Every structure is written in structure tokens, then in C-alpha cells.
mmCIF file of C-alpha atoms in Angstrom:
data_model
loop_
_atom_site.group_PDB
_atom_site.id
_atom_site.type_symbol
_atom_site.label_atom_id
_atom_site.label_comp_id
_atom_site.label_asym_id
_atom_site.label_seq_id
_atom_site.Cartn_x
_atom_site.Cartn_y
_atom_site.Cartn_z
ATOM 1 C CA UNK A 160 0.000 0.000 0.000
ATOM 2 C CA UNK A 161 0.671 3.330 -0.974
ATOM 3 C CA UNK A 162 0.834 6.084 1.427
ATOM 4 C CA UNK A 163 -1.658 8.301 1.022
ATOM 5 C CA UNK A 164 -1.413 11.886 0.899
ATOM 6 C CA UNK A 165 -4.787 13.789 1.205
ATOM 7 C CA UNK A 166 -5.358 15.714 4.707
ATOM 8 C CA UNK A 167 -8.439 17.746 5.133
ATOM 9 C CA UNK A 168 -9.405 20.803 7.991
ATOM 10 C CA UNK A 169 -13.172 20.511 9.747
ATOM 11 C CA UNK A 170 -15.838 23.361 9.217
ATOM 12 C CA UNK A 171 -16.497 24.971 12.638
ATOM 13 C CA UNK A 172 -18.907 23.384 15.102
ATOM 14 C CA UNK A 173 -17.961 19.864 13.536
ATOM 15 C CA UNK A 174 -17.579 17.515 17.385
ATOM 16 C CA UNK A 175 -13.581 17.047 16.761
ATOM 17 C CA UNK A 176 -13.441 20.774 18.306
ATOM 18 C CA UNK A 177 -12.104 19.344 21.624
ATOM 19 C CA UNK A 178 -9.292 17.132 20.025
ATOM 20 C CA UNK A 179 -8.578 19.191 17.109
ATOM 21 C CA UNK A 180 -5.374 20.925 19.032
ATOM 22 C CA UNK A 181 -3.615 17.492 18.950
ATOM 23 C CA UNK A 182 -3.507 17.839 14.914
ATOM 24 C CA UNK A 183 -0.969 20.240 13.642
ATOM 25 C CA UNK A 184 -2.716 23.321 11.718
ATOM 26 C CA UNK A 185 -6.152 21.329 12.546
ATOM 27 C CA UNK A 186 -5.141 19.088 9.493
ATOM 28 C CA UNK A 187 -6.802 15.670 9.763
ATOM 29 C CA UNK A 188 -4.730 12.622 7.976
ATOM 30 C CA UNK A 189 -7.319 11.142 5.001
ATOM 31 C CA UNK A 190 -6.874 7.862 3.325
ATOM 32 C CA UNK A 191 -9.101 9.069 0.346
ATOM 33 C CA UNK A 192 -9.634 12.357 -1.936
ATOM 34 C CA UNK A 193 -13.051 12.671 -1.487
ATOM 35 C CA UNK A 194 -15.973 10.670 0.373
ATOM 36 C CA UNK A 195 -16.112 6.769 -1.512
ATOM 37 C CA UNK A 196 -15.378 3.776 1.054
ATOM 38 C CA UNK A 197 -19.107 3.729 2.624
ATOM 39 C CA UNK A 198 -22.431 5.113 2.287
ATOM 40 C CA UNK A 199 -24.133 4.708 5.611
ATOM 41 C CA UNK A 200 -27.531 5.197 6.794
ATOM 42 C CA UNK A 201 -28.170 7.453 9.770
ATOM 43 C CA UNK A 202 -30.922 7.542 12.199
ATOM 44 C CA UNK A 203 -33.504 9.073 9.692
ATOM 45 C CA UNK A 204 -32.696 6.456 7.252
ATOM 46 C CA UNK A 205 -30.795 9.431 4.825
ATOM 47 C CA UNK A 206 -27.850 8.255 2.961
ATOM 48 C CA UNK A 207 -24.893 9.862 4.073
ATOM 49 C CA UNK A 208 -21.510 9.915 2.622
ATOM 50 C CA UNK A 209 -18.364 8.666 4.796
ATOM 51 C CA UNK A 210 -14.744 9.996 4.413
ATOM 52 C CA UNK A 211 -12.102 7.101 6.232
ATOM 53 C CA UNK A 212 -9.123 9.182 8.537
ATOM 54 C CA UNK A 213 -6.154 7.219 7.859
ATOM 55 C CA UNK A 214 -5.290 5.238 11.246
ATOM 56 C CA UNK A 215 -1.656 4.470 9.439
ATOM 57 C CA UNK A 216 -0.467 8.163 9.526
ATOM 58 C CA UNK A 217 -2.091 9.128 12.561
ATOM 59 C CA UNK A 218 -0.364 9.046 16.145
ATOM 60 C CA UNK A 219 -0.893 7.341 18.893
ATOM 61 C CA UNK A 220 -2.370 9.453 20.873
ATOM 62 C CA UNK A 221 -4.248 11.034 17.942
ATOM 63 C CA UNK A 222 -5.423 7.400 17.720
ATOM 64 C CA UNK A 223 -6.302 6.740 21.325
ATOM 65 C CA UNK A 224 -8.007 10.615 21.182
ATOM 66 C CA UNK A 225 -10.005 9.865 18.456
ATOM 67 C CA UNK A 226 -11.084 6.270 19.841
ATOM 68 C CA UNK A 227 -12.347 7.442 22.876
ATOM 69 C CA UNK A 228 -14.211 10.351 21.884
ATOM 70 C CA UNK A 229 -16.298 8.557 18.926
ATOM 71 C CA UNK A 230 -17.270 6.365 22.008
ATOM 72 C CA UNK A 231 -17.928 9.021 23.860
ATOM 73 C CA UNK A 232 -20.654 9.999 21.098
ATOM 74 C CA UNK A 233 -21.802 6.661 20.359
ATOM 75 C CA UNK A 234 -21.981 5.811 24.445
ATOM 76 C CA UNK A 235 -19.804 2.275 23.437
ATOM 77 C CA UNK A 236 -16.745 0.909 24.008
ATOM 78 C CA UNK A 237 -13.117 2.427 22.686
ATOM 79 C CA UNK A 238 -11.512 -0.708 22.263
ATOM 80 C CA UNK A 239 -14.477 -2.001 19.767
ATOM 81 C CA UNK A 240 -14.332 1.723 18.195
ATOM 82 C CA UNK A 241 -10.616 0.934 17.901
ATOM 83 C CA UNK A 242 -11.128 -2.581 16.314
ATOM 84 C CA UNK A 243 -13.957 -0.930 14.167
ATOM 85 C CA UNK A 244 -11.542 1.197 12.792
ATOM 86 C CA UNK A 245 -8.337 -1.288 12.328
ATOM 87 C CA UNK A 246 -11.263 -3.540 10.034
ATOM 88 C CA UNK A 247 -11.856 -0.633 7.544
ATOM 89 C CA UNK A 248 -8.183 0.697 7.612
ATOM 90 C CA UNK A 249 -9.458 4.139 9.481
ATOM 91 C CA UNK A 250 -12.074 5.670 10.974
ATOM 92 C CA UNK A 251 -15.097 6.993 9.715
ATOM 93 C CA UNK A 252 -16.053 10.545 9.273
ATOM 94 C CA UNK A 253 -18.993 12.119 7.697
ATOM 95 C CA UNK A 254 -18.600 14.403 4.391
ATOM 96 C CA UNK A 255 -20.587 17.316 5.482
ATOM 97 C CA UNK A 256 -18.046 18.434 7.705
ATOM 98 C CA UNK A 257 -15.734 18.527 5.561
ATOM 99 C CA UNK A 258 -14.640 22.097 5.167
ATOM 100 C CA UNK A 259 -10.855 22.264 2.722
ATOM 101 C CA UNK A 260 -8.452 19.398 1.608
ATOM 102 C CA UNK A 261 -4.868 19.471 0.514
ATOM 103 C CA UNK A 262 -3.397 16.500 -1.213
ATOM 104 C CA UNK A 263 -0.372 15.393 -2.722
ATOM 105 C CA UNK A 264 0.827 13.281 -5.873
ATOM 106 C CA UNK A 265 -1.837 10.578 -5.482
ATOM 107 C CA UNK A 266 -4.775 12.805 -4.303
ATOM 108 C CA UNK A 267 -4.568 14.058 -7.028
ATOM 109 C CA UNK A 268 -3.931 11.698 -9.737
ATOM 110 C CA UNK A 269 -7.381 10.404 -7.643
ATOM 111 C CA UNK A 270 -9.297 13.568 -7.897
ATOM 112 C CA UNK A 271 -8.409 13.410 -12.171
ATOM 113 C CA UNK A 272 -9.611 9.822 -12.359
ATOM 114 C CA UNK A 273 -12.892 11.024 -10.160
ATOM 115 C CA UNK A 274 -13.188 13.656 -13.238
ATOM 116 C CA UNK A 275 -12.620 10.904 -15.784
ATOM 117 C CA UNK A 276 -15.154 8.783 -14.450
ATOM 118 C CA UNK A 277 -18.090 11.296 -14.300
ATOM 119 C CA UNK A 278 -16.984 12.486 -18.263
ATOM 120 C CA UNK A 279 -16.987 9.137 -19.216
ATOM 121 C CA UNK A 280 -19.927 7.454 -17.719
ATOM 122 C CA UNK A 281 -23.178 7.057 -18.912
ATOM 123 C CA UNK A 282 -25.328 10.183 -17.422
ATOM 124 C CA UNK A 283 -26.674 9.417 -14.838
ATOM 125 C CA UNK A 284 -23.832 7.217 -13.665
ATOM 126 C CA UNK A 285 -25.802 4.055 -12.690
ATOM 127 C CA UNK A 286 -25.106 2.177 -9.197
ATOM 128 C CA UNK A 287 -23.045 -0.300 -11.141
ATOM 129 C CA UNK A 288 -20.684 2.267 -12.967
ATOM 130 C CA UNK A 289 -20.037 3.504 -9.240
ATOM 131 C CA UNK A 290 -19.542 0.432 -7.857
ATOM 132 C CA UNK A 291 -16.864 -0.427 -10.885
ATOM 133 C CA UNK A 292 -15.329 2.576 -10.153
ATOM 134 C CA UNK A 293 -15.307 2.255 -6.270
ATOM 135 C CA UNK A 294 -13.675 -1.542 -7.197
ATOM 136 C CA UNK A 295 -10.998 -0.122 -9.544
ATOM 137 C CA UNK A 296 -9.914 2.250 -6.856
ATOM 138 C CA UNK A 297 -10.003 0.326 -3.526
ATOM 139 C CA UNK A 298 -7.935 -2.270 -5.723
ATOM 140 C CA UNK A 299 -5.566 0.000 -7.120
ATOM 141 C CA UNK A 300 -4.932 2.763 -4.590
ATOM 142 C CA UNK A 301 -6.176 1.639 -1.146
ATOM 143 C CA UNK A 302 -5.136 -2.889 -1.640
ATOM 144 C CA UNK A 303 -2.577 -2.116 -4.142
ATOM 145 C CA UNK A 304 0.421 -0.138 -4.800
ATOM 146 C CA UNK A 305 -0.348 2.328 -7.191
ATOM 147 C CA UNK A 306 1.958 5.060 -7.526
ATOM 148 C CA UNK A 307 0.382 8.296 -8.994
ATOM 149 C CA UNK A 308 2.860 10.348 -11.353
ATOM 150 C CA UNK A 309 5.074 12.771 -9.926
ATOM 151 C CA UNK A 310 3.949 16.184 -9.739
ATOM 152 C CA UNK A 311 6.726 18.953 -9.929
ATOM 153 C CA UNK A 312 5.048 22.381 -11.565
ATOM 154 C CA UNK A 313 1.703 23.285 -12.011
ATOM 155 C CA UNK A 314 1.615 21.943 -15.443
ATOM 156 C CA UNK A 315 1.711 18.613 -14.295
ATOM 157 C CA UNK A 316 -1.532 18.835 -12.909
ATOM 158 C CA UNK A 317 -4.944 18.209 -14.691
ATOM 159 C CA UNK A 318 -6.279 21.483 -15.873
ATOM 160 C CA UNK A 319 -9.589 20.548 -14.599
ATOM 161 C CA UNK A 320 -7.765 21.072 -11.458
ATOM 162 C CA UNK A 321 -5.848 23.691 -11.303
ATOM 163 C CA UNK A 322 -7.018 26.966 -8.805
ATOM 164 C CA UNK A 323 -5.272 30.053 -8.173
ATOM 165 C CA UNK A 324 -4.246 28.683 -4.672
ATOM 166 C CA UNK A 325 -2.497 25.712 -6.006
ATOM 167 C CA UNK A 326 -0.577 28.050 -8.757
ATOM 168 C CA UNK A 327 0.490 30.021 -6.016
ATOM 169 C CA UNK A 328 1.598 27.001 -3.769
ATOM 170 C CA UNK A 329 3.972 25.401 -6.644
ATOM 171 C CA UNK A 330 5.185 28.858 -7.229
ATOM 172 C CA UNK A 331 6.342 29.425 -3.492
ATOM 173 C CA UNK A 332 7.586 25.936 -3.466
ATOM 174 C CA UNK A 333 10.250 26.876 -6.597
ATOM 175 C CA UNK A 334 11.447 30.108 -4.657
ATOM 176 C CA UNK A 335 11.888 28.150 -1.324
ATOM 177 C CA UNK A 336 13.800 25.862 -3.380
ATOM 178 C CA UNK A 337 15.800 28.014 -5.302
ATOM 179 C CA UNK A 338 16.385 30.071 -1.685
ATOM 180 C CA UNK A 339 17.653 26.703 -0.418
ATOM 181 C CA UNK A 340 19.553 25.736 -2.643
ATOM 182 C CA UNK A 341 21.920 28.907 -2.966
ATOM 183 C CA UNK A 342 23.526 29.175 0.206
ATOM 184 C CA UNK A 343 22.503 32.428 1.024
ATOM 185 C CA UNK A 344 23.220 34.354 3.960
ATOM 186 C CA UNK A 345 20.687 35.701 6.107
ATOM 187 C CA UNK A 346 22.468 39.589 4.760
ATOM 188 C CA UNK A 347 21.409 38.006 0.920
ATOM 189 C CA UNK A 348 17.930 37.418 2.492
ATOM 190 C CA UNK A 349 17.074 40.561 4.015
ATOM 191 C CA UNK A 350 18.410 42.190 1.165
ATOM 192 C CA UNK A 351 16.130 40.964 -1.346
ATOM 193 C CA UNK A 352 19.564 39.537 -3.213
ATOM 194 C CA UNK A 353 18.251 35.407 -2.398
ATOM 195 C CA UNK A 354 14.410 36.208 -3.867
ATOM 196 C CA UNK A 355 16.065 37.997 -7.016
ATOM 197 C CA UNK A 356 17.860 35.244 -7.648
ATOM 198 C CA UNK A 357 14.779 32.652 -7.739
ATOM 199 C CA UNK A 358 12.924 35.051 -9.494
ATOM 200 C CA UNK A 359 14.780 34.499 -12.132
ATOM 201 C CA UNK A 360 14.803 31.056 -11.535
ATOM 202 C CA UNK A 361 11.644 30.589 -11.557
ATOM 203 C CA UNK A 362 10.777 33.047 -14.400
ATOM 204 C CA UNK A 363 13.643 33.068 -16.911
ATOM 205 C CA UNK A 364 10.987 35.099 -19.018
ATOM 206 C CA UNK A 365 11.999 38.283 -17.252
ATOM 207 C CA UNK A 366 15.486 39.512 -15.615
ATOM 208 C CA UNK A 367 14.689 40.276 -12.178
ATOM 209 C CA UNK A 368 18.114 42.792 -10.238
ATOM 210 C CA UNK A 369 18.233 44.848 -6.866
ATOM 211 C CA UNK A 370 17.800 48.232 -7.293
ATOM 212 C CA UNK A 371 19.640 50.685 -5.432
ATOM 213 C CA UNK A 372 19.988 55.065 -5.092
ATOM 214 C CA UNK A 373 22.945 54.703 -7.350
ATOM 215 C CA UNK A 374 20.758 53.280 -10.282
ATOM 216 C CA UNK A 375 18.176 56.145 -10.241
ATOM 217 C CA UNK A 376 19.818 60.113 -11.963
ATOM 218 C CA UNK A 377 19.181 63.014 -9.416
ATOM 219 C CA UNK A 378 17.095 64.307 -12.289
ATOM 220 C CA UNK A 379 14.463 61.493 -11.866
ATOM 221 C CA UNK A 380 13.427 62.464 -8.296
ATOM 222 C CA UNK A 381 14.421 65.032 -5.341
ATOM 223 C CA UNK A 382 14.875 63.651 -2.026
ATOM 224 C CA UNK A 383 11.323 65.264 -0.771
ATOM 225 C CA UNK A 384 10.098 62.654 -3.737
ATOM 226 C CA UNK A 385 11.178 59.747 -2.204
ATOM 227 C CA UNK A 386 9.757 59.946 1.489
ATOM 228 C CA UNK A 387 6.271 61.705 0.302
#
């Protein structure tokens, strides 16, 4: 198996508000994209759709946390919660409080194949063209070793995917790693002279240079100019 790369934050008022300080940045560990292992039936009878939290990246304690307080809810024991949850690979969570999700490589390469399927199938997708693709993908990417192509810019991402937030993330990405990468002193930092240098990196397009009072004549601007 695969290790899975999709982590997702909680809309406010969801009931992992008294745990969610033992997640970094309130970002929860998902085995899945989007909402596919289960549909489950609630009290009313209504269909609801299930996200799985992946038990093999979580901690411990983020484990134990999580264990107890769904047994707190569902007044039963944490150890069968905890068994519950070791048969399905995770545990459950419902959709609707689902509020953002940031993935990697295989989210995805998931999320494009999720796009595929609802192109491709017949309109409306029948409960057997789900349940093909639910097979296909618990086979290949939760069973199976998939590995999802590497994704280094944001061309290498499905346009049907691509938001400004994304662009913006690979583009701070390539200046962190061009920053890194230059041995730079923390003088090159604060003078701008690092963040020139991956800006043309990054954008070989343009010719990015530090500007300083020597570059500018005295007939360009008076010195009342320059602090008005």
C-alpha cells in the first residue's frame, strides 16, 4: 500500500473541536480524496456519505483521542471503536463536515480519475458504474500499490484542477527551493539579493536585479520625492 497523501481541515462546530489541538494546523490525515469507502444510513434512514481518517499516519495518541471520543458519542466501548476502525483501515467521518483538503501526488492523480469517471460514464452514472469505479480504486490505490505520477510544476496537474491557490503554492515551493539551494546568507535574504535570484529562476521570461539610489539620476526624483 501506498501512502496516502490527502489531509483535510473541519468546518467549525464539527464535534472534533475538543481534540482538534492534537492535529498540527487542525489538518486531519485522510486515506481518500473525497468521500467513496461507505455510504451509511443514519438515524432518519438518509444516505450519508463517509470519508475514512487514515489510522496508518495518525499518532498514537491522535489514535487513542479519536477512539475514545467517537465512544464518547456513540456511548460504546473504545476498544471495539478501535477494532472498528483497524477492520476498515481508518475511521469513519462524515462528508458534510468537511470544510478544505490538501493533497499530494496521489490525491490528485485520484481527484483526475474522479473527473474521468463522471466524463466518461453514462449520465446518470448508474449504481453499477459507481460500484466499478469504487472496485478499480479500492484495488488500485487503497489494496494495491499504485503510484500516482510525480507532480513537480503546475503543469503537471490536470487542468480541470488547477485553482489560483495551487498556482500560487507550486510557485512558493520553486522560490523556497531556489532560496535553499543557494547558500545564502541571512544579509542576501534581508536584502532581497536570495528572492532575485529565484525570481529568475523561476521566471527566466523576465530579468529580475536589486535596485539601489545609485541606479536612479538626481534628475528622476528630489529627495522630498522619495519619502512623500
Amino acid at each position: 500500500m501506498t501512502k496516502h497523501d490527502t489531509w483535510v481541515k473541519l468546518k467549525p462546530g464539527n464535534p472534533y473541536e475538543p481534540i482538534i489541538d492534537l492535529f498540527p494546523f487542525g489538518m486531519i490525515p485522510m486515506r481518500d480524496p473525497f468521500p467513496l469507502e461507505k455510504i451509511a444510513a443514519d438515524a432518519d434512514d438518509q444516505q450519508i456519505a463517509l470519508w475514512i481518517i487514515d489510522l496508518e499516519r495518525l499518532k498514537s495518541y491522535q489514535a487513542v483521542a479519536i477512539a475514545q471520543f467517537i465512544a464518547l458519542l456513540r456511548n460504546a466501548d473504545p476498544l471495539e471503536v478501535t477494532q472498528e476502525a483497524m477492520a476498515k483501515g481508518g475511521f469513519a467521518m462524515r462528508h458534510d463536515w468537511i470544510d478544505s483538503m490538501q493533497c499530494g501526488p496521489e490525491g490528485i492523480q485520484r481527484q483526475k480519475e474522479l473527473a474521468d469517471f463522471f466524463e466518461t460514464a453514462p449520465q446518470p452514472p448508474s449504481a453499477r458504474a459507481y460500484q466499478e469505479f469504487y472496485n478499480s480504486q479500492h484495488e488500485r490505490w487503497i489494496e494495491g500499490d499504485e503510484v500516482p505520477p510525480p507532480i513537480n510544476t503546475i503543469e503537471d496537474v490536470d487542468p480541470r484542477l488547477r485553482t489560483p491557490e495551487l498556482e500560487q503554492h507550486f510557485k512558493m515551493s520553486q522560490v523556497e527551493s531556489a532560496i535553499g539551494q543557494g547558500n545564502y546568507s541571512v544579509l542576501d535574504v534581508l536584502t532581497g539579493r536570495a528572492f532575485t535570484d529565484a525570481l529568475n529562476i523561476i521566471d527566466p521570461e523576465n530579468s529580475y536585479s536589486l535596485v539601489g539610489y545609485d541606479d536612479f539620476d538626481d534628475d528622476e526624483f528630489d529627495d522630498d520625492e522619495i519619502y512623500k
